[in-house]
RNA sequence: GGUGCGAUGGCCGAGCGGUUAGGCAGAGGUCUGCAAAACCUCGUACAGCGGUUCGACUCCGCUUCGCACCUCCA
């Protein structure tokens, strides 16, 4: 597979060539565990999953690291307000994150390092920056990175330092630093931090947000690694600062390829609590939508395009997945007892699928090929090739994750329903349409839909 | 002010300098006793105005509208 990925650093589509021929080092910015992640967060994690799966599909051994930010302003605030120790406060949100990821069929990363378990590594990295003259201590006990001493600062965000200006959300007065572009590597303890503090050579405090990702990614993936992903809003300052910290300390290139996922919108608007369009995954599950439907919606747009999340789209996903399940049931019935025979059917569409995915993870195009395969299977499947079609669907599913996952379960038909169905068969054979229709209505009332075909009738449970 | 992104038929959403995206919804049809499913056909879709071109939804410019980032939001 000739995989091409859009690199935010060069702003170009590039052929992906890993540093090591057979494995890929891949870091993704994970959740800040102060609350439940929302559906927009999960768009990014789902995109990262597609990348993970694509790399595996292409034959690489993937080492994905996703951090858990379990110490920052928000986690500390939450912990203090609820009077629960920090670790205890974040634990349920970490668990919720894993549960939610599972509900979306997201392939687990290989390593999930928590920031609070890697304080020594962060201190060591800050020390290195001190040694190189890139860090300085301020009177308030914090340590800052001196952006002015790092000439390549701004290469990811393409920021011109002369044009940096104080943003509306930046309150200069809260910071005691030499130049306004400088950012905190270490935050000196203050009373709002309560008992959240670690000792460092330069004083008591806690790590800055950016240093955790630099320290943990390099610990597990080395000083230079292949891929780093996150939401587009992390591009600046977070990722820019990660680069400055890592490259400032090691003098080596940090990451070869950066990928950023665009935002999710809700009904064309930015998701926000004040607009009432703010959804967590569990909100949607509670409304009866399934992880499988949500996953399909999330992958139905290209990751670099904003995605407009609507309930209409969710309903469309539900209907199309029913069509998929019908197709799979049909294939399994046809294929019963057989094994796939070469050459496999649908090769042309599988090829289209591969080409689309290899082109910067074009999931919408890949899905188009997938649905064409559904149509082809519905039209062309026979007892001899049905097993082959099933194998092709499972192949594509290694990336999509929507075929087996959350599939309509095969329900055993209760004896009472069996009996009614047989009675209906008999009535039909006698052309007693009134009776057969009466039984059909009765079955529908009991939650079973009847479909007639040449081979007889099939029963399908009706789910509201 | 800086850096970027976007505007595609009822909805979601790809794409390409000339050839069907795909899904859902809707209309008609085939099959069927009917229904369901499946399949087939259908929508005068490319924000506006100029330009380049034999030809532009696709390239260039301008305009309008929207979105993101500019110090801790995925």
Short mmCIF file of C-alpha atoms (C1' of nucleotides) in Angstrom, two decimals:
data_model
loop_
_atom_site.label_atom_id
_atom_site.label_comp_id
_atom_site.label_asym_id
_atom_site.label_seq_id
_atom_site.Cartn_x
_atom_site.Cartn_y
_atom_site.Cartn_z
CA UNK A 1 0.00 0.00 0.00
CA UNK A 2 1.44 3.30 -1.11
CA UNK A 3 0.27 5.40 1.81
CA UNK A 4 0.23 9.17 1.46
CA UNK A 5 -0.44 11.47 4.41
CA UNK A 6 -0.86 15.20 4.69
CA UNK A 7 1.90 16.58 6.88
CA UNK A 8 0.92 19.73 8.76
CA UNK A 9 4.59 20.58 9.13
CA UNK A 10 5.27 20.83 5.40
CA UNK A 11 1.64 21.40 4.45
CA UNK A 12 1.98 18.82 1.76
CA UNK A 13 0.78 15.38 0.92
CA UNK A 14 3.77 13.10 1.45
CA UNK A 15 4.53 9.49 0.77
CA UNK A 16 4.75 7.81 4.15
CA UNK A 17 8.12 6.22 4.81
CA UNK A 18 8.68 5.11 8.38
CA UNK A 19 12.06 5.59 10.01
CA UNK A 20 12.29 1.89 10.70
CA UNK A 21 11.14 -0.34 7.84
CA UNK A 22 8.73 -2.48 9.80
CA UNK A 23 7.35 -0.50 12.69
CA UNK A 24 5.81 2.90 13.21
CA UNK A 25 6.12 5.10 16.28
CA UNK A 26 2.94 7.07 16.68
CA UNK A 27 1.90 9.51 19.39
CA UNK A 28 -1.59 10.93 19.87
CA UNK A 29 -2.63 13.63 22.28
CA UNK A 30 -5.11 12.00 24.60
CA UNK A 31 -7.83 13.27 26.90
CA UNK A 32 -7.59 15.62 29.82
CA UNK A 33 -9.47 13.57 32.34
CA UNK A 34 -11.41 16.23 34.25
CA UNK A 35 -14.77 15.30 32.72
CA UNK A 36 -16.35 13.04 30.12
CA UNK A 37 -14.95 13.51 26.66
CA UNK A 38 -17.44 14.89 24.14
CA UNK A 39 -18.29 13.70 20.70
CA UNK A 40 -15.92 16.23 19.14
CA UNK A 41 -13.05 14.75 21.11
CA UNK A 42 -14.06 11.37 19.85
CA UNK A 43 -13.94 12.51 16.29
CA UNK A 44 -10.23 12.99 16.77
CA UNK A 45 -9.78 9.66 18.55
CA UNK A 46 -11.73 7.92 15.80
CA UNK A 47 -9.56 9.52 13.13
CA UNK A 48 -6.50 8.37 15.09
CA UNK A 49 -7.99 4.91 15.17
CA UNK A 50 -8.43 4.90 11.39
CA UNK A 51 -4.79 5.87 11.03
CA UNK A 52 -3.76 3.15 13.48
CA UNK A 53 -5.79 0.55 11.63
CA UNK A 54 -4.53 1.71 8.24
CA UNK A 55 -0.92 1.35 9.35
CA UNK A 56 -1.63 -2.16 10.59
CA UNK A 57 -3.49 -2.95 7.36
CA UNK A 58 -0.48 -1.76 5.41
CA UNK A 59 1.60 -4.30 7.29
CA UNK A 60 3.39 -2.17 9.86
CA UNK A 61 3.73 -2.98 13.51
CA UNK A 62 2.26 0.05 15.21
CA UNK A 63 3.38 1.43 18.54
CA UNK A 64 0.80 4.04 19.42
CA UNK A 65 1.19 6.05 22.58
CA UNK A 66 -1.71 8.12 23.87
CA UNK A 67 -1.21 10.21 26.94
CA UNK A 68 -3.67 10.81 29.73
CA UNK A 69 -3.43 14.34 31.06
CA UNK A 70 -4.29 13.83 34.68
CA UNK A 71 -2.75 16.98 36.11
CA UNK A 72 -3.52 20.48 34.86
CA UNK A 73 -5.59 23.52 35.87
CA UNK A 74 -8.90 21.81 35.21
CA UNK A 75 -8.19 18.52 36.94
CA UNK A 76 -6.79 20.36 39.95
CA UNK A 77 -9.78 22.67 40.08
CA UNK A 78 -12.21 19.75 39.85
CA UNK A 79 -10.39 17.80 42.49
CA UNK A 80 -10.30 20.69 44.91
CA UNK A 81 -13.93 21.67 44.35
CA UNK A 82 -15.10 18.16 45.04
CA UNK A 83 -12.65 17.65 47.89
CA UNK A 84 -11.29 14.45 46.40
CA UNK A 85 -7.58 13.74 45.90
CA UNK A 86 -6.42 14.32 42.32
CA UNK A 87 -5.77 10.66 41.43
CA UNK A 88 -9.14 9.63 42.79
CA UNK A 89 -10.85 12.48 41.00
CA UNK A 90 -9.42 11.58 37.59
CA UNK A 91 -9.73 7.78 37.87
CA UNK A 92 -13.41 7.49 36.87
CA UNK A 93 -12.88 9.79 33.90
CA UNK A 94 -9.97 7.67 32.74
CA UNK A 95 -12.20 4.62 32.97
CA UNK A 96 -15.01 6.47 31.17
CA UNK A 97 -12.61 7.34 28.38
CA UNK A 98 -11.69 3.68 27.90
CA UNK A 99 -15.33 2.64 28.03
CA UNK A 100 -16.29 5.25 25.46
CA UNK A 101 -13.41 4.32 23.18
CA UNK A 102 -14.54 0.73 23.34
CA UNK A 103 -18.12 1.76 22.56
CA UNK A 104 -16.80 3.29 19.33
CA UNK A 105 -14.66 0.27 18.47
CA UNK A 106 -11.48 2.29 18.75
CA UNK A 107 -8.41 0.07 18.69
CA UNK A 108 -6.52 0.56 21.94
CA UNK A 109 -3.15 2.26 21.80
CA UNK A 110 -0.20 0.17 22.91
CA UNK A 111 0.66 2.50 25.80
CA UNK A 112 -1.44 5.00 27.77
CA UNK A 113 1.00 6.87 29.97
CA UNK A 114 -0.44 9.13 32.65
CA UNK A 115 1.29 12.45 33.25
CA UNK A 116 1.47 11.98 37.00
CA UNK A 117 3.43 8.76 36.50
CA UNK A 118 6.13 10.52 34.50
CA UNK A 119 7.11 13.53 36.57
CA UNK A 120 10.79 12.48 36.82
CA UNK A 121 11.06 12.30 33.02
CA UNK A 122 9.57 15.77 32.74
CA UNK A 123 11.90 17.19 35.35
CA UNK A 124 14.84 15.67 33.49
CA UNK A 125 13.70 17.25 30.25
CA UNK A 126 13.28 20.67 31.83
CA UNK A 127 16.74 20.27 33.34
CA UNK A 128 18.15 19.62 29.88
CA UNK A 129 16.57 22.83 28.65
CA UNK A 130 18.12 24.69 31.56
CA UNK A 131 21.48 23.22 30.66
CA UNK A 132 21.09 24.40 27.09
CA UNK A 133 20.15 27.88 28.22
CA UNK A 134 16.64 27.66 26.80
CA UNK A 135 14.83 27.75 30.15
CA UNK A 136 14.77 30.32 32.90
CA UNK A 137 13.23 30.54 36.31
CA UNK A 138 10.91 33.41 37.11
CA UNK A 139 10.40 35.09 40.47
CA UNK A 140 7.11 33.22 41.03
CA UNK A 141 8.92 29.89 41.02
CA UNK A 142 7.81 28.88 37.53
CA UNK A 143 10.13 27.85 34.74
CA UNK A 144 9.62 29.20 31.25
CA UNK A 145 10.88 28.28 27.83
CA UNK A 146 12.63 31.15 26.15
CA UNK A 147 11.11 31.25 22.73
CA UNK A 148 13.48 33.98 21.58
CA UNK A 149 16.47 31.65 21.98
CA UNK A 150 14.96 28.95 19.78
CA UNK A 151 15.18 30.25 16.21
CA UNK A 152 12.90 27.68 14.61
CA UNK A 153 10.00 28.41 16.95
CA UNK A 154 6.83 28.80 14.88
CA UNK A 155 7.73 26.35 12.12
CA UNK A 156 4.66 24.20 12.62
CA UNK A 157 2.10 26.95 13.09
CA UNK A 158 3.89 29.14 10.56
CA UNK A 159 3.74 31.99 12.98
CA UNK A 160 5.78 35.03 12.38
CA UNK A 161 7.08 36.05 15.76
CA UNK A 162 6.84 39.73 14.93
CA UNK A 163 3.14 39.33 14.36
CA UNK A 164 2.37 37.52 17.57
CA UNK A 165 0.14 39.62 19.67
CA UNK A 166 -1.69 39.20 22.87
CA UNK A 167 -4.85 37.25 22.22
CA UNK A 168 -8.11 38.01 23.92
CA UNK A 169 -7.87 34.88 26.01
CA UNK A 170 -4.40 35.64 27.25
CA UNK A 171 -4.10 37.53 30.46
CA UNK A 172 -0.53 38.75 30.52
CA UNK A 173 -0.73 39.85 34.10
CA UNK A 174 -1.14 36.30 35.34
CA UNK A 175 2.27 35.40 34.09
CA UNK A 176 5.64 36.48 35.26
CA UNK A 177 7.76 35.85 32.25
CA UNK A 178 10.30 37.73 30.24
CA UNK A 179 8.60 37.77 26.90
CA UNK A 180 5.02 37.10 26.14
CA UNK A 181 5.57 34.22 23.72
CA UNK A 182 7.38 32.22 26.39
CA UNK A 183 5.46 29.32 27.85
CA UNK A 184 5.56 27.47 31.15
CA UNK A 185 7.63 24.31 31.44
CA UNK A 186 6.99 24.11 35.13
CA UNK A 187 4.47 25.95 37.22
CA UNK A 188 5.58 27.04 40.65
CA UNK A 189 3.28 25.92 43.43
CA UNK A 190 0.63 28.31 44.64
CA UNK A 191 -2.13 27.81 47.14
CA UNK A 192 -4.73 26.96 44.50
CA UNK A 193 -2.74 23.81 43.81
CA UNK A 194 -3.39 22.45 47.30
CA UNK A 195 -1.36 19.32 47.82
CA UNK A 196 -0.72 18.79 44.12
CA UNK A 197 3.01 19.40 43.93
CA UNK A 198 6.30 17.68 43.16
CA UNK A 199 9.79 18.67 44.17
CA UNK A 200 12.15 19.74 41.42
CA UNK A 201 15.70 21.08 41.63
CA UNK A 202 14.35 24.59 41.00
CA UNK A 203 11.47 24.32 43.43
CA UNK A 204 8.14 22.80 44.24
CA UNK A 205 5.40 22.82 41.60
CA UNK A 206 3.90 20.86 38.74
CA UNK A 207 4.66 20.34 35.08
CA UNK A 208 3.36 22.59 32.35
CA UNK A 209 0.94 21.03 29.91
CA UNK A 210 3.28 20.83 26.93
CA UNK A 211 6.22 19.20 28.66
CA UNK A 212 4.29 16.04 29.44
CA UNK A 213 3.79 15.14 25.80
CA UNK A 214 7.41 15.83 24.87
CA UNK A 215 8.72 13.81 27.80
CA UNK A 216 6.39 10.84 27.45
CA UNK A 217 6.53 10.58 23.67
CA UNK A 218 10.32 10.54 23.67
CA UNK A 219 10.45 8.07 26.53
CA UNK A 220 8.42 5.50 24.64
CA UNK A 221 9.17 6.32 21.02
CA UNK A 222 12.65 7.79 21.03
CA UNK A 223 13.93 11.28 20.29
CA UNK A 224 12.77 11.13 16.69
CA UNK A 225 9.65 9.25 15.69
CA UNK A 226 7.22 8.93 12.81
CA UNK A 227 3.77 10.31 13.53
CA UNK A 228 2.11 12.70 15.92
CA UNK A 229 -1.58 13.50 15.80
CA UNK A 230 -4.15 15.66 17.53
CA UNK A 231 -6.99 18.08 16.97
CA UNK A 232 -6.32 21.10 14.80
CA UNK A 233 -6.63 23.32 17.86
CA UNK A 234 -3.59 21.61 19.36
CA UNK A 235 -1.41 22.72 16.50
CA UNK A 236 -0.68 25.95 18.26
CA UNK A 237 0.53 26.36 20.88
CA UNK A 238 0.65 22.79 22.15
CA UNK A 239 2.40 21.03 19.31
CA UNK A 240 4.58 23.97 18.46
CA UNK A 241 5.78 23.95 22.05
CA UNK A 242 6.31 20.22 22.05
CA UNK A 243 8.62 20.64 19.09
CA UNK A 244 10.49 23.48 20.78
CA UNK A 245 10.98 21.48 23.96
CA UNK A 246 12.04 18.27 22.27
CA UNK A 247 14.25 19.71 19.58
CA UNK A 248 15.64 22.29 21.97
CA UNK A 249 16.72 19.51 24.30
CA UNK A 250 17.96 16.93 21.80
CA UNK A 251 19.03 18.97 18.80
CA UNK A 252 17.36 16.33 16.64
CA UNK A 253 14.16 16.42 14.62
CA UNK A 254 11.27 15.46 16.87
CA UNK A 255 8.52 14.16 14.62
CA UNK A 256 8.54 13.44 10.89
CA UNK A 257 4.83 13.80 10.17
CA UNK A 258 2.16 15.75 12.02
CA UNK A 259 -1.51 15.11 11.32
CA UNK A 260 -4.38 17.23 12.56
CA UNK A 261 -8.08 16.49 12.62
CA UNK A 262 -10.62 19.22 11.86
CA UNK A 263 -13.41 20.15 14.24
CA UNK A 264 -16.82 18.67 14.64
CA UNK A 265 -19.77 21.04 14.37
CA UNK A 266 -23.30 20.50 15.43
CA UNK A 267 -25.95 21.77 13.04
CA UNK A 268 -23.35 24.01 11.50
CA UNK A 269 -22.38 25.62 14.76
CA UNK A 270 -19.50 25.13 17.05
CA UNK A 271 -20.36 22.74 19.82
CA UNK A 272 -20.79 24.61 23.06
CA UNK A 273 -22.61 24.22 26.30
CA UNK A 274 -24.37 27.55 25.98
CA UNK A 275 -25.93 26.55 22.65
CA UNK A 276 -27.14 23.32 24.18
CA UNK A 277 -25.53 21.30 21.42
CA UNK A 278 -22.81 19.80 23.54
CA UNK A 279 -22.89 16.01 23.52
CA UNK A 280 -20.84 13.44 25.30
CA UNK A 281 -20.80 9.97 23.85
CA UNK A 282 -22.87 8.72 26.75
CA UNK A 283 -25.51 11.39 26.04
CA UNK A 284 -25.98 9.89 22.60
CA UNK A 285 -25.93 6.30 23.81
CA UNK A 286 -28.57 7.22 26.38
CA UNK A 287 -30.73 8.55 23.54
CA UNK A 288 -30.57 5.10 21.97
CA UNK A 289 -27.99 5.70 19.27
CA UNK A 290 -25.35 3.04 19.02
CA UNK A 291 -21.60 3.37 19.00
CA UNK A 292 -21.60 1.74 15.59
CA UNK A 293 -23.90 4.41 14.13
CA UNK A 294 -21.86 7.19 15.70
CA UNK A 295 -18.64 5.67 14.44
CA UNK A 296 -20.02 5.54 10.90
CA UNK A 297 -21.03 9.20 11.07
CA UNK A 298 -17.61 10.17 12.40
CA UNK A 299 -15.77 8.44 9.57
CA UNK A 300 -18.15 9.59 6.85
CA UNK A 301 -16.25 12.85 6.33
CA UNK A 302 -12.58 13.32 5.56
CA UNK A 303 -10.61 13.99 8.74
CA UNK A 304 -9.27 17.32 7.53
CA UNK A 305 -12.72 18.71 6.77
CA UNK A 306 -15.07 20.05 9.39
CA UNK A 307 -17.85 17.55 10.01
CA UNK A 308 -21.39 18.72 10.58
CA UNK A 309 -22.86 16.36 13.11
CA UNK A 310 -26.65 16.05 12.85
CA UNK A 311 -29.30 13.67 14.07
CA UNK A 312 -30.41 13.23 10.47
CA UNK A 313 -26.96 11.88 9.66
CA UNK A 314 -27.22 9.54 12.63
CA UNK A 315 -30.58 8.27 11.40
CA UNK A 316 -29.14 7.77 7.92
CA UNK A 317 -26.30 5.76 9.41
CA UNK A 318 -28.77 3.56 11.23
CA UNK A 319 -30.72 2.78 8.07
CA UNK A 320 -27.66 2.06 6.00
CA UNK A 321 -26.27 -0.26 8.66
CA UNK A 322 -29.51 -2.21 8.58
CA UNK A 323 -29.01 -2.65 4.88
CA UNK A 324 -25.50 -3.88 5.59
CA UNK A 325 -26.73 -6.36 8.18
CA UNK A 326 -29.36 -7.69 5.76
CA UNK A 327 -26.65 -8.18 3.18
CA UNK A 328 -24.37 -9.99 5.65
CA UNK A 329 -27.20 -12.27 6.79
CA UNK A 330 -27.97 -13.12 3.20
CA UNK A 331 -24.33 -13.87 2.43
CA UNK A 332 -23.96 -16.07 5.49
CA UNK A 333 -27.02 -18.05 4.56
CA UNK A 334 -25.68 -18.55 1.04
CA UNK A 335 -22.17 -19.33 2.22
CA UNK A 336 -23.15 -21.82 4.90
CA UNK A 337 -20.58 -24.58 5.07
CA UNK A 338 -18.38 -23.23 2.29
CA UNK A 339 -14.96 -21.60 2.30
CA UNK A 340 -13.82 -18.61 0.22
CA UNK A 341 -12.75 -19.58 -3.27
CA UNK A 342 -10.06 -17.80 -5.26
CA UNK A 343 -10.22 -15.52 -7.07
CA UNK A 344 -12.21 -13.54 -4.53
CA UNK A 345 -15.15 -11.55 -5.87
CA UNK A 346 -15.31 -7.76 -5.64
CA UNK A 347 -11.58 -7.34 -6.17
CA UNK A 348 -12.02 -4.17 -8.18
CA UNK A 349 -13.96 -2.45 -5.41
CA UNK A 350 -11.55 -3.64 -2.75
CA UNK A 351 -8.82 -2.11 -4.83
CA UNK A 352 -10.76 1.17 -5.00
CA UNK A 353 -11.12 1.04 -1.26
CA UNK A 354 -7.40 0.55 -0.72
CA UNK A 355 -6.55 3.38 -3.08
CA UNK A 356 -8.92 5.74 -1.28
CA UNK A 357 -7.57 4.92 2.17
CA UNK A 358 -3.98 5.18 1.00
CA UNK A 359 -4.80 8.68 -0.25
CA UNK A 360 -4.56 10.48 3.09
CA UNK A 361 -7.20 8.27 4.72
CA UNK A 362 -10.04 9.23 2.43
CA UNK A 363 -12.74 7.42 4.38
CA UNK A 364 -15.70 8.90 2.42
CA UNK A 365 -14.31 7.52 -0.83
CA UNK A 366 -13.45 4.26 0.86
CA UNK A 367 -17.00 4.01 2.16
CA UNK A 368 -18.33 4.65 -1.33
CA UNK A 369 -16.40 1.59 -2.54
CA UNK A 370 -17.66 -0.33 0.47
CA UNK A 371 -21.32 0.44 -0.30
CA UNK A 372 -20.76 -0.48 -3.92
CA UNK A 373 -19.50 -3.81 -2.68
CA UNK A 374 -22.71 -4.20 -0.69
CA UNK A 375 -24.69 -3.59 -3.84
CA UNK A 376 -22.56 -5.96 -5.86
CA UNK A 377 -22.91 -8.66 -3.21
CA UNK A 378 -26.67 -8.16 -3.11
CA UNK A 379 -26.81 -8.60 -6.86
CA UNK A 380 -24.10 -11.14 -7.61
CA UNK A 381 -23.80 -13.37 -4.58
CA UNK A 382 -24.21 -17.11 -5.12
CA UNK A 383 -23.50 -20.12 -2.90
CA UNK A 384 -20.08 -20.42 -4.53
CA UNK A 385 -18.87 -16.85 -4.08
CA UNK A 386 -20.74 -15.72 -0.95
CA UNK A 387 -17.94 -16.81 1.37
CA UNK A 388 -15.57 -14.80 -0.77
CA UNK A 389 -17.69 -11.68 -0.42
CA UNK A 390 -17.77 -12.17 3.33
CA UNK A 391 -14.01 -12.40 3.39
CA UNK A 392 -13.75 -9.16 1.43
CA UNK A 393 -16.07 -7.40 3.87
CA UNK A 394 -13.93 -8.56 6.75
CA UNK A 395 -10.86 -7.32 5.00
CA UNK A 396 -12.29 -3.81 4.63
CA UNK A 397 -13.57 -3.99 8.17
CA UNK A 398 -10.02 -4.13 9.49
CA UNK A 399 -10.01 -0.41 8.77
CA UNK A 400 -13.67 0.59 9.00
CA UNK A 401 -14.64 -1.33 12.11
CA UNK A 402 -18.37 -1.33 11.34
CA UNK A 403 -19.08 -4.78 9.91
CA UNK A 404 -18.86 -7.15 12.85
CA UNK A 405 -18.85 -4.49 15.51
CA UNK A 406 -22.33 -3.86 16.87
CA UNK A 407 -23.88 -6.04 14.22
CA UNK A 408 -27.49 -7.06 14.69
CA UNK A 409 -27.33 -10.19 16.81
CA UNK A 410 -28.77 -13.40 15.51
CA UNK A 411 -31.78 -13.97 17.64
CA UNK A 412 -33.17 -17.40 18.22
CA UNK A 413 -36.73 -17.60 17.09
CA UNK A 414 -39.06 -18.57 19.94
CA UNK A 415 -41.20 -21.72 19.40
CA UNK A 416 -44.38 -19.67 19.51
CA UNK A 417 -43.12 -17.54 16.62
CA UNK A 418 -41.96 -20.63 14.73
CA UNK A 419 -45.41 -22.13 15.04
CA UNK A 420 -47.10 -18.99 13.79
CA UNK A 421 -44.70 -18.77 10.88
CA UNK A 422 -45.44 -22.35 9.90
CA UNK A 423 -49.17 -21.68 10.09
CA UNK A 424 -48.64 -18.72 7.82
CA UNK A 425 -46.68 -20.85 5.35
CA UNK A 426 -49.55 -23.27 5.25
CA UNK A 427 -52.11 -20.52 4.71
CA UNK A 428 -50.01 -19.12 1.91
CA UNK A 429 -49.71 -22.51 0.27
CA UNK A 430 -53.48 -22.67 0.32
CA UNK A 431 -53.64 -19.11 -1.01
CA UNK A 432 -55.55 -18.11 2.06
CA UNK A 433 -54.22 -14.57 1.92
CA UNK A 434 -56.52 -13.21 4.58
CA UNK A 435 -55.23 -15.73 7.09
CA UNK A 436 -51.57 -15.35 6.09
CA UNK A 437 -51.82 -11.56 6.36
CA UNK A 438 -53.53 -11.86 9.70
CA UNK A 439 -50.65 -13.97 11.00
CA UNK A 440 -48.14 -11.53 9.53
CA UNK A 441 -49.75 -8.70 11.48
CA UNK A 442 -49.78 -10.85 14.57
CA UNK A 443 -46.09 -11.62 14.18
CA UNK A 444 -45.36 -7.91 13.69
CA UNK A 445 -47.18 -7.20 16.93
CA UNK A 446 -44.95 -9.74 18.62
CA UNK A 447 -41.88 -8.03 17.20
CA UNK A 448 -41.05 -10.16 14.17
CA UNK A 449 -41.07 -9.08 10.56
CA UNK A 450 -41.74 -11.67 7.89
CA UNK A 451 -40.18 -11.53 4.47
CA UNK A 452 -41.14 -13.89 1.68
CA UNK A 453 -38.75 -15.11 -0.97
CA UNK A 454 -38.57 -17.93 -3.45
CA UNK A 455 -36.92 -20.12 -0.84
CA UNK A 456 -39.59 -19.54 1.75
CA UNK A 457 -39.98 -16.94 4.42
CA UNK A 458 -37.47 -15.40 6.75
CA UNK A 459 -38.08 -13.81 10.12
CA UNK A 460 -36.32 -10.72 11.34
CA UNK A 461 -36.74 -9.11 14.75
CA UNK A 462 -38.07 -5.56 14.67
CA UNK A 463 -36.14 -3.19 16.87
CA UNK A 464 -37.76 0.13 17.58
"C1'" G B 1 -3.97 42.75 12.54
"C1'" G B 2 -1.60 37.63 11.57
"C1'" U B 3 -2.15 32.28 10.08
"C1'" G B 4 -5.32 28.81 7.87
"C1'" C B 5 -9.89 26.32 6.25
"C1'" G B 6 -14.61 26.15 4.03
"C1'" A B 7 -19.41 27.33 0.90
"C1'" U B 8 -21.66 20.90 -3.55
"C1'" G B 9 -28.93 18.77 -5.04
"C1'" G B 10 -34.07 17.86 1.03
"C1'" C B 11 -29.91 16.06 4.76
"C1'" C B 12 -24.76 14.04 5.46
"C1'" G B 13 -20.65 14.11 2.26
"C1'" A B 14 -16.49 12.84 -1.80
"C1'" G B 15 -14.41 14.38 -6.25
"C1'" C B 16 -12.28 15.86 -10.90
"C1'" G B 17 -10.20 20.69 -16.16
"C1'" G B 18 -14.43 17.24 -20.48
"C1'" U B 19 -16.57 10.58 -18.14
"C1'" U B 20 -22.03 7.75 -12.17
"C1'" A B 21 -19.07 9.56 -6.07
"C1'" G B 22 -21.49 7.12 -1.96
"C1'" G B 23 -25.20 6.97 2.08
"C1'" C B 24 -30.12 8.63 3.83
"C1'" A B 25 -34.79 10.78 2.46
"C1'" G B 26 -38.25 11.45 -1.89
"C1'" A B 27 -40.52 9.85 -6.94
"C1'" G B 28 -41.27 5.99 -10.56
"C1'" G B 29 -40.37 0.88 -11.83
"C1'" U B 30 -38.93 -4.74 -11.72
"C1'" C B 31 -40.04 -8.94 -8.65
"C1'" U B 32 -44.18 -10.47 -5.39
"C1'" G B 33 -51.16 -12.53 -4.10
"C1'" C B 34 -49.97 -8.24 -1.11
"C1'" A B 35 -46.17 -6.44 2.09
"C1'" A B 36 -41.03 -6.38 3.18
"C1'" A B 37 -36.24 -6.95 1.22
"C1'" A B 38 -33.26 -6.60 -3.05
"C1'" C B 39 -32.35 -4.41 -7.66
"C1'" C B 40 -33.18 -0.60 -11.74
"C1'" U B 41 -34.30 4.56 -13.14
"C1'" C B 42 -34.87 9.67 -11.66
"C1'" G B 43 -32.97 15.33 -9.09
"C1'" U B 44 -31.83 21.10 -14.47
"C1'" A B 45 -26.02 20.34 -7.18
"C1'" C B 46 -21.69 22.74 -7.30
"C1'" A B 47 -22.29 30.87 -2.90
"C1'" G B 48 -21.87 35.45 -6.36
"C1'" C B 49 -19.07 38.31 -10.07
"C1'" G B 50 -15.11 38.51 -13.36
"C1'" G B 51 -10.81 36.02 -15.78
"C1'" U B 52 -7.78 31.82 -18.03
"C1'" U B 53 -9.37 27.74 -21.41
"C1'" C B 54 -11.96 24.61 -27.14
"C1'" G B 55 -14.26 23.41 -22.37
"C1'" A B 56 -14.48 25.17 -15.07
"C1'" C B 57 -18.07 22.65 -9.81
"C1'" U B 58 -12.69 21.72 -10.56
"C1'" C B 59 -7.40 26.80 -12.05
"C1'" C B 60 -6.71 32.50 -10.97
"C1'" G B 61 -8.69 37.19 -8.89
"C1'" C B 62 -12.37 39.84 -6.31
"C1'" U B 63 -16.98 39.88 -3.34
"C1'" U B 64 -20.36 37.84 0.26
"C1'" C B 65 -21.10 34.47 4.14
"C1'" G B 66 -19.22 30.89 7.72
"C1'" C B 67 -15.43 28.38 10.76
"C1'" A B 68 -10.75 27.65 13.33
"C1'" C B 69 -6.12 29.13 15.71
"C1'" C B 70 -3.13 33.53 17.50
"C1'" U B 71 -0.52 30.83 25.08
"C1'" C B 72 -2.74 25.48 28.10
"C1'" C B 73 -10.09 23.35 23.95
"C1'" A B 74 -9.62 17.19 20.05
#
